[in-house]
Coordinates of C-alpha atoms in Angstrom, one line a residue:
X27 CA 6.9 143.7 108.5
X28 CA 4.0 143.1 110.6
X29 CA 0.4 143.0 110.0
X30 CA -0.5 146.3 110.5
X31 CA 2.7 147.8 108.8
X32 CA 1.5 145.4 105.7
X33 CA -2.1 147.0 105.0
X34 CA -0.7 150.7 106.2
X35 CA 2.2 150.4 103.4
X36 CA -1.0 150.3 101.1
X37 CA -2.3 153.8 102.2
X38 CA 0.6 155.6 102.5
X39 CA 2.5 155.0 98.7
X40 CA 4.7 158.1 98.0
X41 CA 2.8 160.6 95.7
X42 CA 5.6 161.2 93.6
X43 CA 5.8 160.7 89.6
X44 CA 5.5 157.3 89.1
X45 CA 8.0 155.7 85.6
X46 CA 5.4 153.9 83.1
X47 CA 4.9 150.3 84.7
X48 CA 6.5 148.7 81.6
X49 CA 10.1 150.7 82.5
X50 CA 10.4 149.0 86.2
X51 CA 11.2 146.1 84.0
X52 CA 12.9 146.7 81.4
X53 CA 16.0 145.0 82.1
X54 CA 19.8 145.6 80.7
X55 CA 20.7 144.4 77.3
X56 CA 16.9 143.6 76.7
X57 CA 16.8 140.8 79.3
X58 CA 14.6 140.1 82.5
X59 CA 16.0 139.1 84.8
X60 CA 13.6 137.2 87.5
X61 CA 13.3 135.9 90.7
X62 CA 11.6 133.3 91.8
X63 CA 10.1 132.6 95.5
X64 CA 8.8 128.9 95.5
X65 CA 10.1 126.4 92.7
X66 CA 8.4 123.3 94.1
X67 CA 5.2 121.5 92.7
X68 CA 3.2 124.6 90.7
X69 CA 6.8 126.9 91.5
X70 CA 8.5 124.1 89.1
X71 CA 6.2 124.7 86.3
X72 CA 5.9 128.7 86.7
X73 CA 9.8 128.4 86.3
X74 CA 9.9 126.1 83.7
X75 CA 7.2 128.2 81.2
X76 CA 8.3 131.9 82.4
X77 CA 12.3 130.4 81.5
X78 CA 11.1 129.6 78.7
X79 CA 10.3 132.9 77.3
X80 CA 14.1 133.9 75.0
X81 CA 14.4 137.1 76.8
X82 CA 14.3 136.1 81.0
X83 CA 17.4 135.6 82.6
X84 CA 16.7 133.5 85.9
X85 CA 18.8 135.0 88.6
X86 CA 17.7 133.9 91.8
X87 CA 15.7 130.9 93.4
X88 CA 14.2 130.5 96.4
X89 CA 12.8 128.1 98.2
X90 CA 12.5 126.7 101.7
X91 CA 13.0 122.9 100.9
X92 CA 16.2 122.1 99.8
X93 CA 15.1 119.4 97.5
X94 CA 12.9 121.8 95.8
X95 CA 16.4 124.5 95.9
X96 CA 18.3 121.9 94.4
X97 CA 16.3 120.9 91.5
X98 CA 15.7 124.2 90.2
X99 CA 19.4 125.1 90.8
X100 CA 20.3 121.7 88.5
X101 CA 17.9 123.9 86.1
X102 CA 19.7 127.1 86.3
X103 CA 23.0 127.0 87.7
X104 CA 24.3 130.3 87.3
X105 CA 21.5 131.8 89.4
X106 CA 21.4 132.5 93.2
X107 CA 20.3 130.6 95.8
X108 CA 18.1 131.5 98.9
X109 CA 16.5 130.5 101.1
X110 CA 14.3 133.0 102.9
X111 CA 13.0 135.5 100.4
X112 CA 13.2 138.7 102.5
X113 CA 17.0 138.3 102.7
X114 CA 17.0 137.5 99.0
X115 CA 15.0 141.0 98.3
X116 CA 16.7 142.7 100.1
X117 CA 20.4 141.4 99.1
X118 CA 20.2 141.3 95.4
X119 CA 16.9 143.8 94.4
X120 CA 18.9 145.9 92.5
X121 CA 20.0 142.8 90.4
X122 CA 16.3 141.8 89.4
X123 CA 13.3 143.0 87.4
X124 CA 10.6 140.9 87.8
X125 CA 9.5 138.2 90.9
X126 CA 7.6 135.1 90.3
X127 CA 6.0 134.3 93.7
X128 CA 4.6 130.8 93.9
X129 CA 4.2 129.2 97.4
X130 CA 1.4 128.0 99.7
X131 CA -0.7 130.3 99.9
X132 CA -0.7 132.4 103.0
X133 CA 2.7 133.6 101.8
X134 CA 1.4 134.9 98.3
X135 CA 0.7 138.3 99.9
X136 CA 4.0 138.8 102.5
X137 CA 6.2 137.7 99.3
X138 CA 4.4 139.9 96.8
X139 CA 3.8 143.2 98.4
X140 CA 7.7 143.2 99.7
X141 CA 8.6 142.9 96.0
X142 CA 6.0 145.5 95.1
X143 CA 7.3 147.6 97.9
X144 CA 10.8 147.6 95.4
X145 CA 8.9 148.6 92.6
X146 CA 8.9 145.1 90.6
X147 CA 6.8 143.3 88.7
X148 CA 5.1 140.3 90.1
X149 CA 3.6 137.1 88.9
X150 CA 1.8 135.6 91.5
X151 CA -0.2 132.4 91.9
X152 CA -3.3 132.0 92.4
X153 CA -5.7 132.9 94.9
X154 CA -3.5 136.2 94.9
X155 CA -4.0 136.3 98.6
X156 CA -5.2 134.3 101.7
X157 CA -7.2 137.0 103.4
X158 CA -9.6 139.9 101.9
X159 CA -7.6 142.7 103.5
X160 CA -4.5 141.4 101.5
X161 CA -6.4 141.8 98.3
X162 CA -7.5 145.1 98.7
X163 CA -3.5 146.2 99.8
X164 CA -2.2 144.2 96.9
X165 CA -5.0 145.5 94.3
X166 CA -3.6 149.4 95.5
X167 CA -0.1 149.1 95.6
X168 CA 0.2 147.6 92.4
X169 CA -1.9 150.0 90.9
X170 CA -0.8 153.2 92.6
X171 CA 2.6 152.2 91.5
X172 CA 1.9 151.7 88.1
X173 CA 3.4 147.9 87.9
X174 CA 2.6 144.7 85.9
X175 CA 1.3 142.3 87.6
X176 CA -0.7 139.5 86.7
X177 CA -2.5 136.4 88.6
X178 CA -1.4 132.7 87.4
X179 CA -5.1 131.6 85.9
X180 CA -3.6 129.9 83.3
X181 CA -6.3 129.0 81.6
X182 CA -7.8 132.8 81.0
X183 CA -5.4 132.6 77.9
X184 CA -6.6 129.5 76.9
X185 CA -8.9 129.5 73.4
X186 CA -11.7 127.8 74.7
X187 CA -12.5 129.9 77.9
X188 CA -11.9 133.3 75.7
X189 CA -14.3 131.7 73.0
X190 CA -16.7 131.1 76.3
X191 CA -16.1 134.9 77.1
X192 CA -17.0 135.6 73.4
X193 CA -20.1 133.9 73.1
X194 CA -21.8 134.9 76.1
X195 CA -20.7 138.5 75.6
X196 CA -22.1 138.1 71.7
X197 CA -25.4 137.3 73.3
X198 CA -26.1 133.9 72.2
X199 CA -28.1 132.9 75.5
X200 CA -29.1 135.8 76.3
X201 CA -29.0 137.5 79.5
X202 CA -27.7 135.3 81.9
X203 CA -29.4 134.6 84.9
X204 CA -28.0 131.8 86.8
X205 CA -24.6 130.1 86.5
X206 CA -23.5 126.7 88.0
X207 CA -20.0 125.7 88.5
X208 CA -18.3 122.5 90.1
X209 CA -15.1 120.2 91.1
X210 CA -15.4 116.9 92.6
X211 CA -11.6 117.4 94.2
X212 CA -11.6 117.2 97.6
X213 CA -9.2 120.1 99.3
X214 CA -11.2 119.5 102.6
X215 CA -10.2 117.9 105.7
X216 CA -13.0 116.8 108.2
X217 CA -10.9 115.3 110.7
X218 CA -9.7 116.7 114.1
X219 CA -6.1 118.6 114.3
X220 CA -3.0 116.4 114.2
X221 CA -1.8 115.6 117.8
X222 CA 2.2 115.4 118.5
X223 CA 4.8 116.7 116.3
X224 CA 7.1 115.0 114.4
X225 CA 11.1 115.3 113.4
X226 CA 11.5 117.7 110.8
X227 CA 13.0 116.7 107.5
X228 CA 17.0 118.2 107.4
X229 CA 16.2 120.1 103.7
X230 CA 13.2 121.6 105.2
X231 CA 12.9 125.2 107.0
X232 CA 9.9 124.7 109.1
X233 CA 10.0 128.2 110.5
X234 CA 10.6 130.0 107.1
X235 CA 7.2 127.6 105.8
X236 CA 5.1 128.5 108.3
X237 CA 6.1 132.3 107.9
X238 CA 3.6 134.6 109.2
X239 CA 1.1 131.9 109.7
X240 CA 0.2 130.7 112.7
X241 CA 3.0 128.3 114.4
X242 CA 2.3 124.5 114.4
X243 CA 4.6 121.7 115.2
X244 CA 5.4 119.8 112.3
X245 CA 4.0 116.5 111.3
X246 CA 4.7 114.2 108.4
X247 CA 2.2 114.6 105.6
X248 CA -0.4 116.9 106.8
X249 CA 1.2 120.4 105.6
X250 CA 4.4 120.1 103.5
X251 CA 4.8 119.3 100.5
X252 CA 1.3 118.5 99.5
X253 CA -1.5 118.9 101.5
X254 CA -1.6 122.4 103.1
X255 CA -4.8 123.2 100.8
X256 CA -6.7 121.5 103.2
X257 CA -6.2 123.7 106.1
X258 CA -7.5 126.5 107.1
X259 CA -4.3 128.7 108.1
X260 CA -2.4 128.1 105.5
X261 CA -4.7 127.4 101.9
X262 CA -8.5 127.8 100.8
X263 CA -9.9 124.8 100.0
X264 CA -10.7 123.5 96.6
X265 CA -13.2 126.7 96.0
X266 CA -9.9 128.7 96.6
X267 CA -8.0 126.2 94.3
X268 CA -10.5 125.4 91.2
X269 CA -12.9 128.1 92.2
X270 CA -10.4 130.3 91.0
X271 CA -9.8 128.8 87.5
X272 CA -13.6 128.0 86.7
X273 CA -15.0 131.2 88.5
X274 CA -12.5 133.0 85.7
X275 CA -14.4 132.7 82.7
X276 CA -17.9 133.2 83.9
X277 CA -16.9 136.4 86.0
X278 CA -14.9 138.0 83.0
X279 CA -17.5 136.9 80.5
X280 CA -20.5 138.6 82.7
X281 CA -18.3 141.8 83.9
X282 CA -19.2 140.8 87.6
X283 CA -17.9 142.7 90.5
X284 CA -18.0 142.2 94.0
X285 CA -21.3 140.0 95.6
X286 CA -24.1 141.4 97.5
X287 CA -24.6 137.7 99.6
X288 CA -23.5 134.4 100.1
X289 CA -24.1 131.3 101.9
X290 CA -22.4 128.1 102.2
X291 CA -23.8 125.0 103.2
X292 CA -21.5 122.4 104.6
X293 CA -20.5 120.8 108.2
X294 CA -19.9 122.8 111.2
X295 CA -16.2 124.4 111.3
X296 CA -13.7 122.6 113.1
X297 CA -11.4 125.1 113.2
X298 CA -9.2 123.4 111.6
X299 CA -9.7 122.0 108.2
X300 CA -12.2 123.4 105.2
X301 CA -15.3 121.8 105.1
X302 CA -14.9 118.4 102.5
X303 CA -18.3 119.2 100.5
X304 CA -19.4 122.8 100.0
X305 CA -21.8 124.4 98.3
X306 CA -21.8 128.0 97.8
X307 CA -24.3 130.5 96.7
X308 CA -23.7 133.9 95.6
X309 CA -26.2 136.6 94.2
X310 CA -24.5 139.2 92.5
X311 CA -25.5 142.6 91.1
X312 CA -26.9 142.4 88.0
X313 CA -24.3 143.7 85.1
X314 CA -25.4 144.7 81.2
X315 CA -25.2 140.7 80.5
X316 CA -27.1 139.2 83.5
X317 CA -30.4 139.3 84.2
X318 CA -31.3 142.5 87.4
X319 CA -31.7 139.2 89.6
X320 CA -28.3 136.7 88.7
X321 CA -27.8 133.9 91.0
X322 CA -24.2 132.0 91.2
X323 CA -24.1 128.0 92.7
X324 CA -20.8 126.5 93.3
X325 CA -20.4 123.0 94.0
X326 CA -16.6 121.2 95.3
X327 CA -16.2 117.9 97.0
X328 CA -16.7 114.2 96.4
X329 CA -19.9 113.9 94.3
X330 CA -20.1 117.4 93.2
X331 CA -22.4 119.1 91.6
X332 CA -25.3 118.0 93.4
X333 CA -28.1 117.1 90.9
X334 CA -30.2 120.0 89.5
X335 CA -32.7 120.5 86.8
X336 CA -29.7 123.2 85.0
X337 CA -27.3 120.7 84.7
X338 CA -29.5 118.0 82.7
X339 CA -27.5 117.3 79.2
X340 CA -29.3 116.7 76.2
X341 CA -28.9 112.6 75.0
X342 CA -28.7 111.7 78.8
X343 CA -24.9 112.5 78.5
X344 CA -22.8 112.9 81.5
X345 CA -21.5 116.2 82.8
X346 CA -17.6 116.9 82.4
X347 CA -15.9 116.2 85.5
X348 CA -15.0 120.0 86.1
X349 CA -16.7 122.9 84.1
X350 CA -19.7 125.8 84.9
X351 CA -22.9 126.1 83.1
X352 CA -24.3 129.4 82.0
X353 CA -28.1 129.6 82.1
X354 CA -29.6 132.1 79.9
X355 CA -33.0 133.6 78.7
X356 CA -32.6 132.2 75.8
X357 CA -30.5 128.9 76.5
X358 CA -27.7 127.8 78.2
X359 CA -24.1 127.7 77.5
X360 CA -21.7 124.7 79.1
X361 CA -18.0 124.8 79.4
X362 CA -15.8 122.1 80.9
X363 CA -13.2 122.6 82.3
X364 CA -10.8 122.9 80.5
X365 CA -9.7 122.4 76.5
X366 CA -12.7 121.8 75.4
X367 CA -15.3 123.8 73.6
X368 CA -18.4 125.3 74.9
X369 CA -21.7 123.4 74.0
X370 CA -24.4 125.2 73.1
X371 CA -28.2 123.9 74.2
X372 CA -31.4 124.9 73.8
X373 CA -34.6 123.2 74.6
X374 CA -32.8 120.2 75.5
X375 CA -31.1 120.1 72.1
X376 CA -27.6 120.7 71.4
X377 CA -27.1 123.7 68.6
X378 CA -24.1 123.9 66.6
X379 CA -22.1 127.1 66.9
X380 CA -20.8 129.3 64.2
X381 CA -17.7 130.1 64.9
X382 CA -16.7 132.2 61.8
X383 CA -17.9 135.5 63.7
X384 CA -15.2 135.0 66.4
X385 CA -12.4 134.6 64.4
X386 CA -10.5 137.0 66.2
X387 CA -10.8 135.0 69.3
X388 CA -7.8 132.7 68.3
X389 CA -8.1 128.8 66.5
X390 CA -9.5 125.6 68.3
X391 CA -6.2 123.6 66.7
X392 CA -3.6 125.8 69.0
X393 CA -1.8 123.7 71.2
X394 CA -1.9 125.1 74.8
X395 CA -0.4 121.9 76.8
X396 CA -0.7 121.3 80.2
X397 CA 0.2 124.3 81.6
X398 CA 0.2 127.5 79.3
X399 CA 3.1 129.3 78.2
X400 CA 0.9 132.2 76.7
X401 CA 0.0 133.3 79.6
X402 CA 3.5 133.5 81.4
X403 CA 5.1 135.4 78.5
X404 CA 2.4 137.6 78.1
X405 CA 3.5 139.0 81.4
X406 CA 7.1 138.9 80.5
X407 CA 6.5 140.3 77.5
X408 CA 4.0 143.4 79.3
X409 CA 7.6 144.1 81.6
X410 CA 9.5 144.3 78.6
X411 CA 6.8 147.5 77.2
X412 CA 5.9 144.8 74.7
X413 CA 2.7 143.9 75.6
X414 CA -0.1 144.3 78.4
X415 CA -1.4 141.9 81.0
X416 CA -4.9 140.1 80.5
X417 CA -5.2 138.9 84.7
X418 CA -3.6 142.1 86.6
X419 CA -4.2 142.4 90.2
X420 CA -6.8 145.0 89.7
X421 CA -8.9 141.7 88.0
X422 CA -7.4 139.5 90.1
X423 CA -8.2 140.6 93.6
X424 CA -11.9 141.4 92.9
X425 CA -11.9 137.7 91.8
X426 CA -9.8 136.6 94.6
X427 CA -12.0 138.9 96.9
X428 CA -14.9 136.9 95.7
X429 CA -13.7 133.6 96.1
X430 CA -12.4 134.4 99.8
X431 CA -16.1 135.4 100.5
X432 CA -17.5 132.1 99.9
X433 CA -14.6 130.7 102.0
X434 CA -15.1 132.8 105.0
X435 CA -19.1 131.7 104.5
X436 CA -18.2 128.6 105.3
X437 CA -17.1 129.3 108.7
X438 CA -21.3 130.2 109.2
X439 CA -22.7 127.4 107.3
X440 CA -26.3 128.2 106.2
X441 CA -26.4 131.5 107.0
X442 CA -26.7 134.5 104.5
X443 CA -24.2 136.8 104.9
X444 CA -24.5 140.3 103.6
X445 CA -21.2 142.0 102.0
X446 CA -21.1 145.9 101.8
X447 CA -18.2 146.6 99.0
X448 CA -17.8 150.2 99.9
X449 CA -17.0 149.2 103.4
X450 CA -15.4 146.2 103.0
X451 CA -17.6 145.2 105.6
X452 CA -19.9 142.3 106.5
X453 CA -23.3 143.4 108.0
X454 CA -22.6 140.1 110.2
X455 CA -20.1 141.5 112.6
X456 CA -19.0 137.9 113.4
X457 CA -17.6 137.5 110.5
X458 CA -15.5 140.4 109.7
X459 CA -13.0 138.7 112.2
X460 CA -12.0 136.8 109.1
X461 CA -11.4 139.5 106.6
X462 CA -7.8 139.0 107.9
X463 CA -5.3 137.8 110.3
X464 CA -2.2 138.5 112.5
X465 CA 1.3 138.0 111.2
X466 CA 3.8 135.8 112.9
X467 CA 7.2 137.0 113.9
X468 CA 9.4 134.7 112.2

C-alpha cells in the first residue's frame, strides 16, 4: 500500500466488536505459531530468544538475503521460506499468530502495520518506526484493535533499569530536574554520498531492501548488512539506536510524555548521513516526579558526553561508557548502561542504597545474558492470555515519537524547535516536511 493508504488505514479501523487482544493469538493445541520478517544480525537473536519460549512454533522466515534465509532455515527447518514479506502475509496469514518484525529500520512500520492490518500480534524492533506519522498510525491501530504488541527494548525487563525506575519513583533524589544521557557509538556518517553503483551480491534482493525507501544503486559496504544506521533514509543514528534503550528507563521512571522543544547541535546536514556528534536538548513538561521546569541533555558520538559539572563522580572515577544520570533536588542518581546497579550520590559522596524496600522489583543475582529472554516471552506469553506486555506500542511510540524529534532537530542544528502534541505539528513549518515520507513502489 502506499503512503497515504498507510496513515488512512489508521483512521478508518472497522468499529466492530473487537475479540480480547490475547484471543488473536491464541494458537491451536496451545502453540504460537510465529513469523518472522528479518532473521539477520538483531533478527538472528529475536529468533533465537522468542524460539526459545516451549510454546512458539516457528513457521515462516523471511528475509531478503539469502545467507540470512538460510541460516535461520538450518535453525528451523520445517518452517517456510520467503522472501518478500507481503507475499508471505498474504499466502500463509491464516497459518500464523504472531509476527516478529526485525529489519532496518524504515521497514519496521510497512512490515508491522500489514500484519496489524491481519489482526496479529507484533514484536517489533526498535525505534518502532522511521517517521513520526508512522508512530502515531501504528500507536492507533494496535490499540483500536485491541492487539499485543510490544517494542524490542530489551533491557526495560532487565533488574537494574526496573530497580532505576523504582528508586526514582520512591523518591530518593527527589524531584528530578535535569537528566543527562550518552553513547560514544558513532551511527553518523559525515562524508559526501557514495558515487557509482556496484554489482549486487546473487543472495541479495536489492529492490525488496530498499522497499518503500527511496531507490539507491547499490554499493558494497555502505547500506547492507551493517551500516544503514548511518543514513538518513533508511535508519536514525545512534540517538535512534541507543537513544532508545537509555532514554527507556529515565522516560518510564519520570512518566514523561511528549516534549515541548528541542535543539540539536551538530554539523550542517548533508543530506545524506546523520550528523557523527550530536547533542540534543529536550525540555519536557513537568510530570508529578520532575521538577515544573525538567531539562533532558543527550550526548552520541566519539567523545561523548561532553564534560559538565552533572556528570562529575565522586573519587575522581570515570563515567561508564554508556548510561544517563538523574539530577535531583535532593541528589543524583547514575545508571550505566546496562547490568549494572544504579549509584546513588549526594554531595559528592556515594550513599549506599537499601535495597530491602524494593524487593518486589526482582534480585541483582538474575542472570539476564546478552540479550534478554524475559522480555521476548513476556510477549509470547501476553498472546497466549498468560500475561501482559510491559513496552506496548502505546509506550513505545510516545518514546519512539520522542526520539524521532531530536532526530529531525538535527536537520536545523541550533535552532529550537517548538512541538505542539495536539497537532502533531511543529510551530517551524520547515520542519514538518520530516514528520514523514513518500513510499516507493517496489
Amino acid at each position: 500500500m502506499n503512503k497515504r493508504d498507510f496513515l488512512k488505514s489508521a483512521a478508518i479501523i472497522t468499529s466492530a466488536s473487537m475479540l480480547p487482544s490475547s484471543l488473536w493469538a491464541l494458537a491451536k493445541n496451545d502453540k504460537l505459531r510465529t513469523a518472522h520478517i528479518g532473521v539477520g544480525g538483531m533478527g538472528m537473536e529475536d529468533l533465537k530468544a522468542i524460539a526459545s519460549h516451549p510454546a512458539v512454533e516457528v513457521t515462516a522466515l523471511c528475509d531478503v538475503d539469502a545467507k540470512n534465509l538460510a541460516a535461520a532455515l538450518k535453525m528451523h527447518p520445517k518452517a517456510k521460506t520467503y522472501t518478500d514479506y507481503r507475499q508471505m502475509l498474504k499466502e500463509i496469514g491464516s497459518d500464523i499468530d504472531a509476527v516478529v518484525v526485525s529489519t532496518p529500520d524504515h521497514t519496521h512500520a510497512p512490515a508491522s502495520m500489514m500484519a496489524m492490518e491481519m489482526n496479529k500480534p507484533v514484536y517489533c524492533q526498535k525505534p518502532l518506526t522511521h517517521h513520526v506519522t508512522e508512530a502515531r498510525a501504528m500507536r492507533k491501530m494496535a490499540e483500536e484493535k485491541n492487539l499485543v504488541t510490544q517494542m524490542g527494548i530489551q533491557v526495560h525487563s532487565f533488574y537494574d533499569y526496573k530497580l532505576g525506575t523504582a528508586l526514582i519513583q520512591s523518591g530518593i533524589i527527589g524531584k528530578v530536574k535535569a537528566v543527562h544521557a550518552w553513547s560514544p557509538k558513532n551511527w553518523g556518517f559525515d562524508g559526501p554520498a557514495p558515487e557509482g553503483s556496484d554489482p549486487v551480491p546473487d543472495t541479495l534482493d536489492w529492490n525488496l531492501w530498499l522497499g518503500t525507501a527511496p531507490e539507491r544503486p547499490y554499493k558494497e559496504g555502505v547500506y547492507h548488512p551493517g551500516n544503514w544506521r548511518k543514513i538518513m533514509d533508511y535508519g536514525c543514528g545512534t540517538l535512534g539506536d541507543m537513544g532508545v534503550h537509555i532514554f527507556d528507563t529515565p522516560y518510564n521512571a519520570l512518566a514523561l510524555d511528549i516534549p515541548k522543544t528541542i535543539r540539536t547541535k551538530c554539523r550542517k546536514p548533508t543530506g545524506f548521513g546523520f550528523p557523527e556528534n550530536n547533542i540534543v536538548t529536550y525540555e519536557f513538561p513537568g510530570t508529578e516526579y520532575t521538577t515544573k521546569k525538567f531539562k533532558w541533555v543527550w550526548y552520541d558520538g566519539p567523545g561523548a558526553p561532553k564534560n559538565h559539572k552533572d556528570l562529575k563522580l565522586p573519587n575522581g572515577d570515570q563515567l561508564p561508557d554508556q548510561g544517563a544520570m538523574f539530577v535531583g533536588e535532593k541528589g543524583r542518581l547514575l545508571l550505566p548502561h546496562f547490568m549494572q546497579l544504579p549509584k546513588h550520590i549526594v554531595k559528592g559522596e556515594y550513599v549506599d542504597i537499601d535495597l530491602e524496600p524494593f524487593s518486589n522489583v526482582g534480585s541483582p543475582t538474575e542472570d539476564y545474558g546478552a540479550e534478554s529472554k524475559k522480555h521476548y516471552h513476556q510477549f509470547v506469553d501476553a498472546c497466549m492470555g498468560k500475561d501482559q506486555v510491559s513496552a506496548p506500542f502505546s509506550y513505545a511510540a510516545r518514546l519512539t515519537e520522542t526520539i524521532l524529534l531530536g532526530v529531525i532537530a538535527g536537520r536545523f542544528p541550533n535552532k529550537k524547535l517548538h512541538w505542539n502534541s495536539q497537532t502533531a505539528r511543529f510551530k517551524e513549518e520547515e520542519a514538518n516536511a520530516f514528520l514523514d515520507g513518500e513510499y516507493r513502489k517496489f
